[in-house]
PDB file of C-alpha atoms in Angstrom:
ATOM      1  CA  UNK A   1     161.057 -69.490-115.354  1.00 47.00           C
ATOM      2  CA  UNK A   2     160.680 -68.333-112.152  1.00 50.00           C
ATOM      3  CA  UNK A   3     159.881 -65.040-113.215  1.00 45.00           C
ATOM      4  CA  UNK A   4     157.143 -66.331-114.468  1.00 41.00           C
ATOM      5  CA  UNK A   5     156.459 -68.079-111.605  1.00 39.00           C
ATOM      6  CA  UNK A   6     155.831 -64.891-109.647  1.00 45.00           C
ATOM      7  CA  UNK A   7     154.166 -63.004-112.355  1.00 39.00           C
ATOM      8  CA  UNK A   8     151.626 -65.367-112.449  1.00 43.00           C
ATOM      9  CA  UNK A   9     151.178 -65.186-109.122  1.00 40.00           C
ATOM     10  CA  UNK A  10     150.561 -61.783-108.727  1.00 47.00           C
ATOM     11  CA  UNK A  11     148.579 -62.096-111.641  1.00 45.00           C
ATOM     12  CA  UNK A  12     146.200 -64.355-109.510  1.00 42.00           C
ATOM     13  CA  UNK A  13     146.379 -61.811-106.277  1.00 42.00           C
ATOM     14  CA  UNK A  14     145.291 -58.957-108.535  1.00 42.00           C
ATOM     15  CA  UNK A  15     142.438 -60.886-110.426  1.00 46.00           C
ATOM     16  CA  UNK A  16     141.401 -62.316-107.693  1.00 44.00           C
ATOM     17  CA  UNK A  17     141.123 -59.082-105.667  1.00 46.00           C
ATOM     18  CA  UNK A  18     139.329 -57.128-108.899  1.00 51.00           C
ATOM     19  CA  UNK A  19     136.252 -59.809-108.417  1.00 55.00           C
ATOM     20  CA  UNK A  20     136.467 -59.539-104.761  1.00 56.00           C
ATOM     21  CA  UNK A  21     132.634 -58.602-103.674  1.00 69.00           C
ATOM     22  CA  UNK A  22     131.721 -54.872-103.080  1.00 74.00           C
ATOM     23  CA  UNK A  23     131.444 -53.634-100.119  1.00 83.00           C
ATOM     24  CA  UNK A  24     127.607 -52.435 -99.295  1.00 84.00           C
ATOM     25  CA  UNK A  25     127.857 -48.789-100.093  1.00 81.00           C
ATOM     26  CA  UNK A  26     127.522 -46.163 -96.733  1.00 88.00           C
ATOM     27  CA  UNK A  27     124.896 -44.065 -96.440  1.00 85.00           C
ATOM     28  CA  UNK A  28     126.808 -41.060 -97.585  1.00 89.00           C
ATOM     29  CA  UNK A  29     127.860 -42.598-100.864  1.00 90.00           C
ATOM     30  CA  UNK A  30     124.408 -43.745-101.429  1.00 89.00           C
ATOM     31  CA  UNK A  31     123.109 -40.196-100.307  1.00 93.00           C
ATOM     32  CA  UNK A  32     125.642 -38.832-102.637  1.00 94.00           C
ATOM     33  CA  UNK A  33     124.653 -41.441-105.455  1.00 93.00           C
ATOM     34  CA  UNK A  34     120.927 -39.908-105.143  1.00 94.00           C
ATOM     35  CA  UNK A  35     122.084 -35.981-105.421  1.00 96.00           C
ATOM     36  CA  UNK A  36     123.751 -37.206-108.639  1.00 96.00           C
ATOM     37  CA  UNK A  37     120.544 -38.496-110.015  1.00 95.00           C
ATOM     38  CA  UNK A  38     119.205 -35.437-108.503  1.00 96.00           C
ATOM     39  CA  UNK A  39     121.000 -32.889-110.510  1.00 97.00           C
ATOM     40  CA  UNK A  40     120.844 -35.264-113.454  1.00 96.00           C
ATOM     41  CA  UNK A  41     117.185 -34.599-113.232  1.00 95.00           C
ATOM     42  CA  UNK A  42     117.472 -30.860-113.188  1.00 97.00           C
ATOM     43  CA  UNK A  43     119.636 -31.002-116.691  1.00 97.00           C
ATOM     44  CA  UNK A  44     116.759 -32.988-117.999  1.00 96.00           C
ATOM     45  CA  UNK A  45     114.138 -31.240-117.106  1.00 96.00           C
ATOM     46  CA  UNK A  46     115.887 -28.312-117.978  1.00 96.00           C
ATOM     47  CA  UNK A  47     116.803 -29.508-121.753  1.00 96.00           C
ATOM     48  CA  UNK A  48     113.226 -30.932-122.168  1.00 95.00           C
ATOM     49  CA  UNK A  49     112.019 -26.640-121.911  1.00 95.00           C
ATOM     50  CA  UNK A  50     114.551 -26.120-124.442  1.00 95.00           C
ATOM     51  CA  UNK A  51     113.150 -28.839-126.334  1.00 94.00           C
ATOM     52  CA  UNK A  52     109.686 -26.946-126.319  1.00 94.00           C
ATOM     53  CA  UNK A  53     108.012 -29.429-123.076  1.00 95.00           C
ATOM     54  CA  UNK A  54     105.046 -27.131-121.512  1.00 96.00           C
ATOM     55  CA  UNK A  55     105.402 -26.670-117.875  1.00 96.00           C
ATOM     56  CA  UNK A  56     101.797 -28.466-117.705  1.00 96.00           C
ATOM     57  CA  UNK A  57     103.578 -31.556-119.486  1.00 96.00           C
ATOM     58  CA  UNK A  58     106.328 -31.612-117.178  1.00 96.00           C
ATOM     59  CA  UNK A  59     104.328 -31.122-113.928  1.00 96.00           C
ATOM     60  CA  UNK A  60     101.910 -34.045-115.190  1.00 96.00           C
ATOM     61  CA  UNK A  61     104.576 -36.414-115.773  1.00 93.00           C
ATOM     62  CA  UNK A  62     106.383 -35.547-112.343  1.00 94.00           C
ATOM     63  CA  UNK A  63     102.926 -36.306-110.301  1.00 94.00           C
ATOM     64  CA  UNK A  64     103.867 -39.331-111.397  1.00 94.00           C
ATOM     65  CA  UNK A  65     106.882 -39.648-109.054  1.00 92.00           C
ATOM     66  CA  UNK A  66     106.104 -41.659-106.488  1.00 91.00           C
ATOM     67  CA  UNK A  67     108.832 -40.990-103.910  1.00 91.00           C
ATOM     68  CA  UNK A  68     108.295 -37.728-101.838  1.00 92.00           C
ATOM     69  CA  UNK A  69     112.069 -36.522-101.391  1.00 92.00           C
ATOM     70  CA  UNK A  70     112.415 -36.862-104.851  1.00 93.00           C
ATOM     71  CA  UNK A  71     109.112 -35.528-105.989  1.00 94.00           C
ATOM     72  CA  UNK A  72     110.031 -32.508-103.595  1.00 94.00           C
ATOM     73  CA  UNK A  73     113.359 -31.662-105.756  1.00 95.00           C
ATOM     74  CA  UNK A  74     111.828 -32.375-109.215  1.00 95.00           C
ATOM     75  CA  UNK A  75     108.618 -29.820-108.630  1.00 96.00           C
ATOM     76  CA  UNK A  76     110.945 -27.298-107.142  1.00 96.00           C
ATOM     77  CA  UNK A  77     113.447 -27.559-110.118  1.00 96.00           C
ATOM     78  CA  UNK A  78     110.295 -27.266-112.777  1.00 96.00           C
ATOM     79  CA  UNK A  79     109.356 -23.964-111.137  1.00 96.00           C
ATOM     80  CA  UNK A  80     113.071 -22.463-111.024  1.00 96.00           C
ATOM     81  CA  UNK A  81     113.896 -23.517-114.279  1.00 96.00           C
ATOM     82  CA  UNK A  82     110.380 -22.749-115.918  1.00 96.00           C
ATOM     83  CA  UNK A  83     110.963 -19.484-114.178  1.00 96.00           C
ATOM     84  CA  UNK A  84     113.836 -18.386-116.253  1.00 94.00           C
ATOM     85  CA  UNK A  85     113.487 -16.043-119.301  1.00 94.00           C
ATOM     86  CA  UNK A  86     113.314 -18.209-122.417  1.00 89.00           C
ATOM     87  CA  UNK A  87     116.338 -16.020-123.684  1.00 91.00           C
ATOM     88  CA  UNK A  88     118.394 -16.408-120.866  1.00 91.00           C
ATOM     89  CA  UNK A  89     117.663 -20.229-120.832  1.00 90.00           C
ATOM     90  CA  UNK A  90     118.681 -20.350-124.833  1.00 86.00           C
ATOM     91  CA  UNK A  91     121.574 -18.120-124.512  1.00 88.00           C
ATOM     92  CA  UNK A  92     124.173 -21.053-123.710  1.00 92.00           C
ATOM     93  CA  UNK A  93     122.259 -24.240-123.715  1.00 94.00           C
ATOM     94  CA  UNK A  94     124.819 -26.590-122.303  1.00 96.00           C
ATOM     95  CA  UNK A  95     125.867 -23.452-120.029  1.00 96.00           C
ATOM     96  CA  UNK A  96     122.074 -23.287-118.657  1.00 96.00           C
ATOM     97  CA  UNK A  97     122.151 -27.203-118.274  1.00 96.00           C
ATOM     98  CA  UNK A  98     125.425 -27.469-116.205  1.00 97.00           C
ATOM     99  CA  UNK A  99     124.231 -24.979-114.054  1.00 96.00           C
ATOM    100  CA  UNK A 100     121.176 -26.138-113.321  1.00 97.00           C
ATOM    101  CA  UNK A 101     122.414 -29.118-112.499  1.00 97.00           C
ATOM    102  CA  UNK A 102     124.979 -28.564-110.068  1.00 98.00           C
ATOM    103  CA  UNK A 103     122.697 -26.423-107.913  1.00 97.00           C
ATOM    104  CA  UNK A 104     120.380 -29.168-107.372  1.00 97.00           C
ATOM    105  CA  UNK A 105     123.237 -31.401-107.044  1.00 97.00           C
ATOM    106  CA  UNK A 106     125.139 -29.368-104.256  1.00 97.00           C
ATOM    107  CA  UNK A 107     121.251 -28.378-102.809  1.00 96.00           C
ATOM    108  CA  UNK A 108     120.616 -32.047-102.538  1.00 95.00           C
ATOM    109  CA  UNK A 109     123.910 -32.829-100.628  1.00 95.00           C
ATOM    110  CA  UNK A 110     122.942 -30.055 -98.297  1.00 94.00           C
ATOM    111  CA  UNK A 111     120.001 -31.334 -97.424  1.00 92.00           C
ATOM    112  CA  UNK A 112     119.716 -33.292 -94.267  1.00 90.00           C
ATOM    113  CA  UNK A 113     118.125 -36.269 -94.224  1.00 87.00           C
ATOM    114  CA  UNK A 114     117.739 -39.856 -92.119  1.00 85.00           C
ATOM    115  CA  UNK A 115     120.738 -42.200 -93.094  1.00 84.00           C
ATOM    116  CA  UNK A 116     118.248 -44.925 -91.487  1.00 82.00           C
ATOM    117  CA  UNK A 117     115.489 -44.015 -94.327  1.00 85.00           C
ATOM    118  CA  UNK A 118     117.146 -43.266 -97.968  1.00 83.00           C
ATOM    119  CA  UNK A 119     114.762 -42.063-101.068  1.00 86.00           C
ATOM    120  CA  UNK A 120     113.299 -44.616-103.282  1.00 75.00           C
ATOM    121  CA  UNK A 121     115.175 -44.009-106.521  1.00 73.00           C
ATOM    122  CA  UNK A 122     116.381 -45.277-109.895  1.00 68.00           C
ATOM    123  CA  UNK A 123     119.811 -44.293-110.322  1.00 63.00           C
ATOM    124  CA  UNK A 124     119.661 -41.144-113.486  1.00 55.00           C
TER     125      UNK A 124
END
């Protein structure tokens, strides 16, 4: 009984510390947050050319971003990636994709910018 006692107990510690409220996230994890969404972009944009997407059709639809850092990384990523030779960029699809990706990603952490004034963003 008394076993269960203190099972049940810790039980309550542990549940109660799992819904516990979040601490606000620092402005390196929320910088680090963004560069994710960042270099989930660049995959995207990067599978949408293999998919056939004109460079026209891309550039139209990011005009349409609104926030500045961001619209900075998405228009620089359209012109590397619409850069590449279409047989390089369908030699190893996923390949291309990963690697696209984690150079904006790493790019984006590199990057300074004001803790005081983060992007406008939905996460990606």
């Amino acid at each position: 009984m008394q076993k269960f006692v203190i099972l049940g107990a810790i039980s309550t510690v542990l549940f109660m510390a799992g819904c516990a409220e979040k601490k606000p996230a620092t402005p390196e994890e929320i910088w680090k947050g963004y560069c994710t969404s960042v270099g989930n972009a660049a995959r995207s944009i990067t599978l949408d050319r293999q998919n056939g997407i004109t460079q026209k059709e891309a550039v139209e639809y990011a005009n349409k971003v609104t926030d500045p850092t961001t619209k900075k990384f998405v228009l620089e990523y359209l012109d590397k990636i619409y850069a590449l030779p279409d047989a390089e960029l369908k030699a190893d699809k996923d390949a291309v994709q990963a690697k696209f990706k984690q150079e904006a990603y790493e790019q984006c952490l590199n990057t300074p910018h004001d803790p005081k004034k983060m992007p406008d963003y939905k996460p990606f």
